[in-house]
Amino acid sequence: MEEILNFISNNGFAIVMCLLLFLKMLPKLDKLTNLITNDLFHIIEKDAENTEKVEKAVDRLDKTIGRFIDKI
């Protein structure tokens, strides 16, 4: 327990900054989760029977995630 308290007291500023960054990113993470979920449901519903279409949809999903991460 003492080691944990020492770590927190020695790195308190870094811990607080990480928490603030995490809180700032929460809305963006929620948006990313919604994008992924919507795209995955679309892939399952529309393209499940045709492997080539599924591969294209996965590529689109990958590009969407990449663009979103670039914006962050």
mmCIF file of N, CA and C in Angstrom:
data_model
loop_
_atom_site.group_PDB
_atom_site.id
_atom_site.type_symbol
_atom_site.label_atom_id
_atom_site.label_comp_id
_atom_site.label_asym_id
_atom_site.label_seq_id
_atom_site.Cartn_x
_atom_site.Cartn_y
_atom_site.Cartn_z
ATOM 1 N N MET A 1 0.831 -1.184 0.000
ATOM 2 C CA MET A 1 0.000 0.000 0.000
ATOM 3 C C MET A 1 0.878 1.251 0.000
ATOM 4 N N GLU A 2 1.954 1.188 0.753
ATOM 5 C CA GLU A 2 2.860 2.342 0.829
ATOM 6 C C GLU A 2 3.512 2.619 -0.526
ATOM 7 N N GLU A 3 3.837 1.553 -1.263
ATOM 8 C CA GLU A 3 4.433 1.729 -2.587
ATOM 9 C C GLU A 3 3.465 2.421 -3.538
ATOM 10 N N ILE A 4 2.203 2.069 -3.443
ATOM 11 C CA ILE A 4 1.192 2.701 -4.295
ATOM 12 C C ILE A 4 1.070 4.180 -3.970
ATOM 13 N N LEU A 5 1.036 4.498 -2.688
ATOM 14 C CA LEU A 5 0.938 5.900 -2.279
ATOM 15 C C LEU A 5 2.171 6.688 -2.720
ATOM 16 N N ASN A 6 3.349 6.078 -2.622
ATOM 17 C CA ASN A 6 4.562 6.753 -3.085
ATOM 18 C C ASN A 6 4.523 6.986 -4.592
ATOM 19 N N PHE A 7 4.050 6.012 -5.321
ATOM 20 C CA PHE A 7 3.953 6.156 -6.773
ATOM 21 C C PHE A 7 3.007 7.301 -7.134
ATOM 22 N N ILE A 8 1.856 7.345 -6.457
ATOM 23 C CA ILE A 8 0.889 8.409 -6.733
ATOM 24 C C ILE A 8 1.464 9.773 -6.358
ATOM 25 N N SER A 9 2.127 9.858 -5.234
ATOM 26 C CA SER A 9 2.670 11.154 -4.832
ATOM 27 C C SER A 9 3.821 11.589 -5.736
ATOM 28 N N ASN A 10 4.606 10.650 -6.246
ATOM 29 C CA ASN A 10 5.724 10.991 -7.124
ATOM 30 C C ASN A 10 5.255 11.311 -8.546
ATOM 31 N N ASN A 11 4.161 10.719 -8.977
ATOM 32 C CA ASN A 11 3.690 10.867 -10.355
ATOM 33 C C ASN A 11 2.290 11.469 -10.430
ATOM 34 N N GLY A 12 1.920 12.220 -9.433
ATOM 35 C CA GLY A 12 0.563 12.763 -9.359
ATOM 36 C C GLY A 12 0.196 13.612 -10.553
ATOM 37 N N PHE A 13 1.109 14.487 -10.995
ATOM 38 C CA PHE A 13 0.807 15.366 -12.125
ATOM 39 C C PHE A 13 0.551 14.548 -13.385
ATOM 40 N N ALA A 14 1.395 13.556 -13.643
ATOM 41 C CA ALA A 14 1.224 12.714 -14.830
ATOM 42 C C ALA A 14 -0.088 11.937 -14.758
ATOM 43 N N ILE A 15 -0.443 11.443 -13.598
ATOM 44 C CA ILE A 15 -1.687 10.693 -13.437
ATOM 45 C C ILE A 15 -2.884 11.596 -13.709
ATOM 46 N N VAL A 16 -2.856 12.810 -13.159
ATOM 47 C CA VAL A 16 -3.958 13.752 -13.379
ATOM 48 C C VAL A 16 -4.066 14.111 -14.857
ATOM 49 N N MET A 17 -2.950 14.337 -15.519
ATOM 50 C CA MET A 17 -2.981 14.686 -16.940
ATOM 51 C C MET A 17 -3.532 13.527 -17.774
ATOM 52 N N CYS A 18 -3.147 12.300 -17.447
ATOM 53 C CA CYS A 18 -3.678 11.130 -18.157
ATOM 54 C C CYS A 18 -5.190 11.006 -17.958
ATOM 55 N N LEU A 19 -5.652 11.235 -16.746
ATOM 56 C CA LEU A 19 -7.089 11.182 -16.481
ATOM 57 C C LEU A 19 -7.838 12.262 -17.255
ATOM 58 N N LEU A 20 -7.288 13.476 -17.288
ATOM 59 C CA LEU A 20 -7.927 14.554 -18.042
ATOM 60 C C LEU A 20 -7.971 14.235 -19.533
ATOM 61 N N LEU A 21 -6.879 13.682 -20.058
ATOM 62 C CA LEU A 21 -6.847 13.299 -21.471
ATOM 63 C C LEU A 21 -7.878 12.214 -21.752
ATOM 64 N N PHE A 22 -7.960 11.240 -20.860
ATOM 65 C CA PHE A 22 -8.938 10.166 -21.023
ATOM 66 C C PHE A 22 -10.362 10.721 -21.024
ATOM 67 N N LEU A 23 -10.662 11.630 -20.093
ATOM 68 C CA LEU A 23 -11.994 12.225 -20.024
ATOM 69 C C LEU A 23 -12.305 13.041 -21.276
ATOM 70 N N LYS A 24 -11.285 13.708 -21.811
ATOM 71 C CA LYS A 24 -11.475 14.489 -23.036
ATOM 72 C C LYS A 24 -11.758 13.574 -24.222
ATOM 73 N N MET A 25 -11.176 12.379 -24.231
ATOM 74 C CA MET A 25 -11.318 11.452 -25.350
ATOM 75 C C MET A 25 -12.604 10.617 -25.286
ATOM 76 N N LEU A 26 -13.285 10.578 -24.156
ATOM 77 C CA LEU A 26 -14.470 9.722 -24.017
ATOM 78 C C LEU A 26 -15.525 9.957 -25.099
ATOM 79 N N PRO A 27 -15.906 11.210 -25.401
ATOM 80 C CA PRO A 27 -16.913 11.385 -26.464
ATOM 81 C C PRO A 27 -16.434 10.861 -27.821
ATOM 82 N N LYS A 28 -15.154 11.025 -28.117
ATOM 83 C CA LYS A 28 -14.617 10.539 -29.385
ATOM 84 C C LYS A 28 -14.587 9.018 -29.416
ATOM 85 N N LEU A 29 -14.284 8.403 -28.291
ATOM 86 C CA LEU A 29 -14.287 6.944 -28.228
ATOM 87 C C LEU A 29 -15.703 6.408 -28.413
ATOM 88 N N ASP A 30 -16.680 7.091 -27.837
ATOM 89 C CA ASP A 30 -18.073 6.687 -28.015
ATOM 90 C C ASP A 30 -18.469 6.785 -29.486
ATOM 91 N N LYS A 31 -18.061 7.855 -30.149
ATOM 92 C CA LYS A 31 -18.372 8.031 -31.573
ATOM 93 C C LYS A 31 -17.713 6.926 -32.405
ATOM 94 N N LEU A 32 -16.459 6.600 -32.086
ATOM 95 C CA LEU A 32 -15.758 5.535 -32.806
ATOM 96 C C LEU A 32 -16.455 4.196 -32.599
ATOM 97 N N THR A 33 -16.881 3.915 -31.377
ATOM 98 C CA THR A 33 -17.590 2.667 -31.088
ATOM 99 C C THR A 33 -18.883 2.584 -31.903
ATOM 100 N N ASN A 34 -19.614 3.698 -31.990
ATOM 101 C CA ASN A 34 -20.851 3.711 -32.781
ATOM 102 C C ASN A 34 -20.562 3.480 -34.255
ATOM 103 N N LEU A 35 -19.497 4.107 -34.779
ATOM 104 C CA LEU A 35 -19.132 3.904 -36.182
ATOM 105 C C LEU A 35 -18.829 2.441 -36.471
ATOM 106 N N ILE A 36 -18.020 1.834 -35.607
ATOM 107 C CA ILE A 36 -17.634 0.435 -35.803
ATOM 108 C C ILE A 36 -18.861 -0.463 -35.725
ATOM 109 N N THR A 37 -19.715 -0.252 -34.725
ATOM 110 C CA THR A 37 -20.904 -1.080 -34.549
ATOM 111 C C THR A 37 -21.823 -0.971 -35.751
ATOM 112 N N ASN A 38 -22.079 0.253 -36.206
ATOM 113 C CA ASN A 38 -22.962 0.443 -37.360
ATOM 114 C C ASN A 38 -22.391 -0.219 -38.607
ATOM 115 N N ASP A 39 -21.098 -0.047 -38.846
ATOM 116 C CA ASP A 39 -20.478 -0.653 -40.018
ATOM 117 C C ASP A 39 -20.502 -2.182 -39.936
ATOM 118 N N LEU A 40 -20.258 -2.733 -38.757
ATOM 119 C CA LEU A 40 -20.268 -4.191 -38.620
ATOM 120 C C LEU A 40 -21.663 -4.758 -38.855
ATOM 121 N N PHE A 41 -22.696 -4.114 -38.337
ATOM 122 C CA PHE A 41 -24.054 -4.583 -38.587
ATOM 123 C C PHE A 41 -24.385 -4.500 -40.071
ATOM 124 N N HIS A 42 -23.920 -3.433 -40.709
ATOM 125 C CA HIS A 42 -24.155 -3.300 -42.153
ATOM 126 C C HIS A 42 -23.476 -4.448 -42.910
ATOM 127 N N ILE A 43 -22.247 -4.759 -42.526
ATOM 128 C CA ILE A 43 -21.521 -5.851 -43.180
ATOM 129 C C ILE A 43 -22.262 -7.171 -42.993
ATOM 130 N N ILE A 44 -22.704 -7.447 -41.785
ATOM 131 C CA ILE A 44 -23.373 -8.716 -41.497
ATOM 132 C C ILE A 44 -24.693 -8.826 -42.262
ATOM 133 N N GLU A 45 -25.470 -7.733 -42.265
ATOM 134 C CA GLU A 45 -26.783 -7.785 -42.904
ATOM 135 C C GLU A 45 -26.702 -7.833 -44.426
ATOM 136 N N LYS A 46 -25.854 -7.007 -45.013
ATOM 137 C CA LYS A 46 -25.884 -6.814 -46.460
ATOM 138 C C LYS A 46 -24.916 -7.705 -47.234
ATOM 139 N N ASP A 47 -23.763 -8.010 -46.659
ATOM 140 C CA ASP A 47 -22.701 -8.618 -47.444
ATOM 141 C C ASP A 47 -22.264 -9.996 -46.964
ATOM 142 N N ALA A 48 -23.049 -10.629 -46.122
ATOM 143 C CA ALA A 48 -22.604 -11.884 -45.521
ATOM 144 C C ALA A 48 -22.465 -13.011 -46.531
ATOM 145 N N GLU A 49 -23.258 -13.001 -47.599
ATOM 146 C CA GLU A 49 -23.235 -14.120 -48.537
ATOM 147 C C GLU A 49 -22.118 -14.024 -49.566
ATOM 148 N N ASN A 50 -21.572 -12.860 -49.763
ATOM 149 C CA ASN A 50 -20.580 -12.682 -50.811
ATOM 150 C C ASN A 50 -19.247 -12.264 -50.176
ATOM 151 N N THR A 51 -18.266 -13.165 -50.196
ATOM 152 C CA THR A 51 -16.985 -12.932 -49.540
ATOM 153 C C THR A 51 -16.272 -11.700 -50.074
ATOM 154 N N GLU A 52 -16.326 -11.478 -51.352
ATOM 155 C CA GLU A 52 -15.649 -10.331 -51.942
ATOM 156 C C GLU A 52 -16.237 -9.026 -51.416
ATOM 157 N N LYS A 53 -17.552 -8.964 -51.303
ATOM 158 C CA LYS A 53 -18.193 -7.766 -50.766
ATOM 159 C C LYS A 53 -17.816 -7.556 -49.305
ATOM 160 N N VAL A 54 -17.713 -8.644 -48.559
ATOM 161 C CA VAL A 54 -17.331 -8.538 -47.155
ATOM 162 C C VAL A 54 -15.915 -7.979 -47.043
ATOM 163 N N GLU A 55 -15.012 -8.454 -47.880
ATOM 164 C CA GLU A 55 -13.638 -7.952 -47.848
ATOM 165 C C GLU A 55 -13.601 -6.455 -48.159
ATOM 166 N N LYS A 56 -14.390 -6.024 -49.138
ATOM 167 C CA LYS A 56 -14.447 -4.598 -49.469
ATOM 168 C C LYS A 56 -15.018 -3.794 -48.311
ATOM 169 N N ALA A 57 -16.040 -4.337 -47.663
ATOM 170 C CA ALA A 57 -16.651 -3.643 -46.534
ATOM 171 C C ALA A 57 -15.671 -3.522 -45.370
ATOM 172 N N VAL A 58 -14.894 -4.577 -45.142
ATOM 173 C CA VAL A 58 -13.880 -4.531 -44.083
ATOM 174 C C VAL A 58 -12.813 -3.485 -44.421
ATOM 175 N N ASP A 59 -12.427 -3.398 -45.679
ATOM 176 C CA ASP A 59 -11.478 -2.366 -46.095
ATOM 177 C C ASP A 59 -12.054 -0.977 -45.855
ATOM 178 N N ARG A 60 -13.345 -0.783 -46.168
ATOM 179 C CA ARG A 60 -13.993 0.507 -45.924
ATOM 180 C C ARG A 60 -13.996 0.827 -44.439
ATOM 181 N N LEU A 61 -14.286 -0.177 -43.619
ATOM 182 C CA LEU A 61 -14.292 0.008 -42.169
ATOM 183 C C LEU A 61 -12.909 0.397 -41.679
ATOM 184 N N ASP A 62 -11.892 -0.267 -42.192
ATOM 185 C CA ASP A 62 -10.515 0.044 -41.821
ATOM 186 C C ASP A 62 -10.167 1.483 -42.185
ATOM 187 N N LYS A 63 -10.574 1.913 -43.374
ATOM 188 C CA LYS A 63 -10.316 3.291 -43.806
ATOM 189 C C LYS A 63 -11.069 4.288 -42.941
ATOM 190 N N THR A 64 -12.308 3.954 -42.581
ATOM 191 C CA THR A 64 -13.103 4.840 -41.729
ATOM 192 C C THR A 64 -12.433 5.026 -40.378
ATOM 193 N N ILE A 65 -11.979 3.926 -39.788
ATOM 194 C CA ILE A 65 -11.300 3.995 -38.491
ATOM 195 C C ILE A 65 -10.006 4.786 -38.630
ATOM 196 N N GLY A 66 -9.268 4.558 -39.707
ATOM 197 C CA GLY A 66 -8.020 5.286 -39.924
ATOM 198 C C GLY A 66 -8.251 6.780 -40.042
ATOM 199 N N ARG A 67 -9.281 7.189 -40.781
ATOM 200 C CA ARG A 67 -9.592 8.619 -40.922
ATOM 201 C C ARG A 67 -10.009 9.207 -39.587
ATOM 202 N N PHE A 68 -10.798 8.460 -38.812
ATOM 203 C CA PHE A 68 -11.245 8.954 -37.521
ATOM 204 C C PHE A 68 -10.062 9.143 -36.570
ATOM 205 N N ILE A 69 -9.154 8.177 -36.558
ATOM 206 C CA ILE A 69 -7.980 8.272 -35.683
ATOM 207 C C ILE A 69 -7.086 9.422 -36.118
ATOM 208 N N ASP A 70 -6.964 9.655 -37.424
ATOM 209 C CA ASP A 70 -6.177 10.779 -37.913
ATOM 210 C C ASP A 70 -6.749 12.107 -37.433
ATOM 211 N N LYS A 71 -8.087 12.198 -37.332
ATOM 212 C CA LYS A 71 -8.729 13.427 -36.873
ATOM 213 C C LYS A 71 -8.473 13.689 -35.402
ATOM 214 N N ILE A 72 -8.267 12.612 -34.639
ATOM 215 C CA ILE A 72 -8.019 12.763 -33.205
ATOM 216 C C ILE A 72 -6.642 13.349 -33.035
#
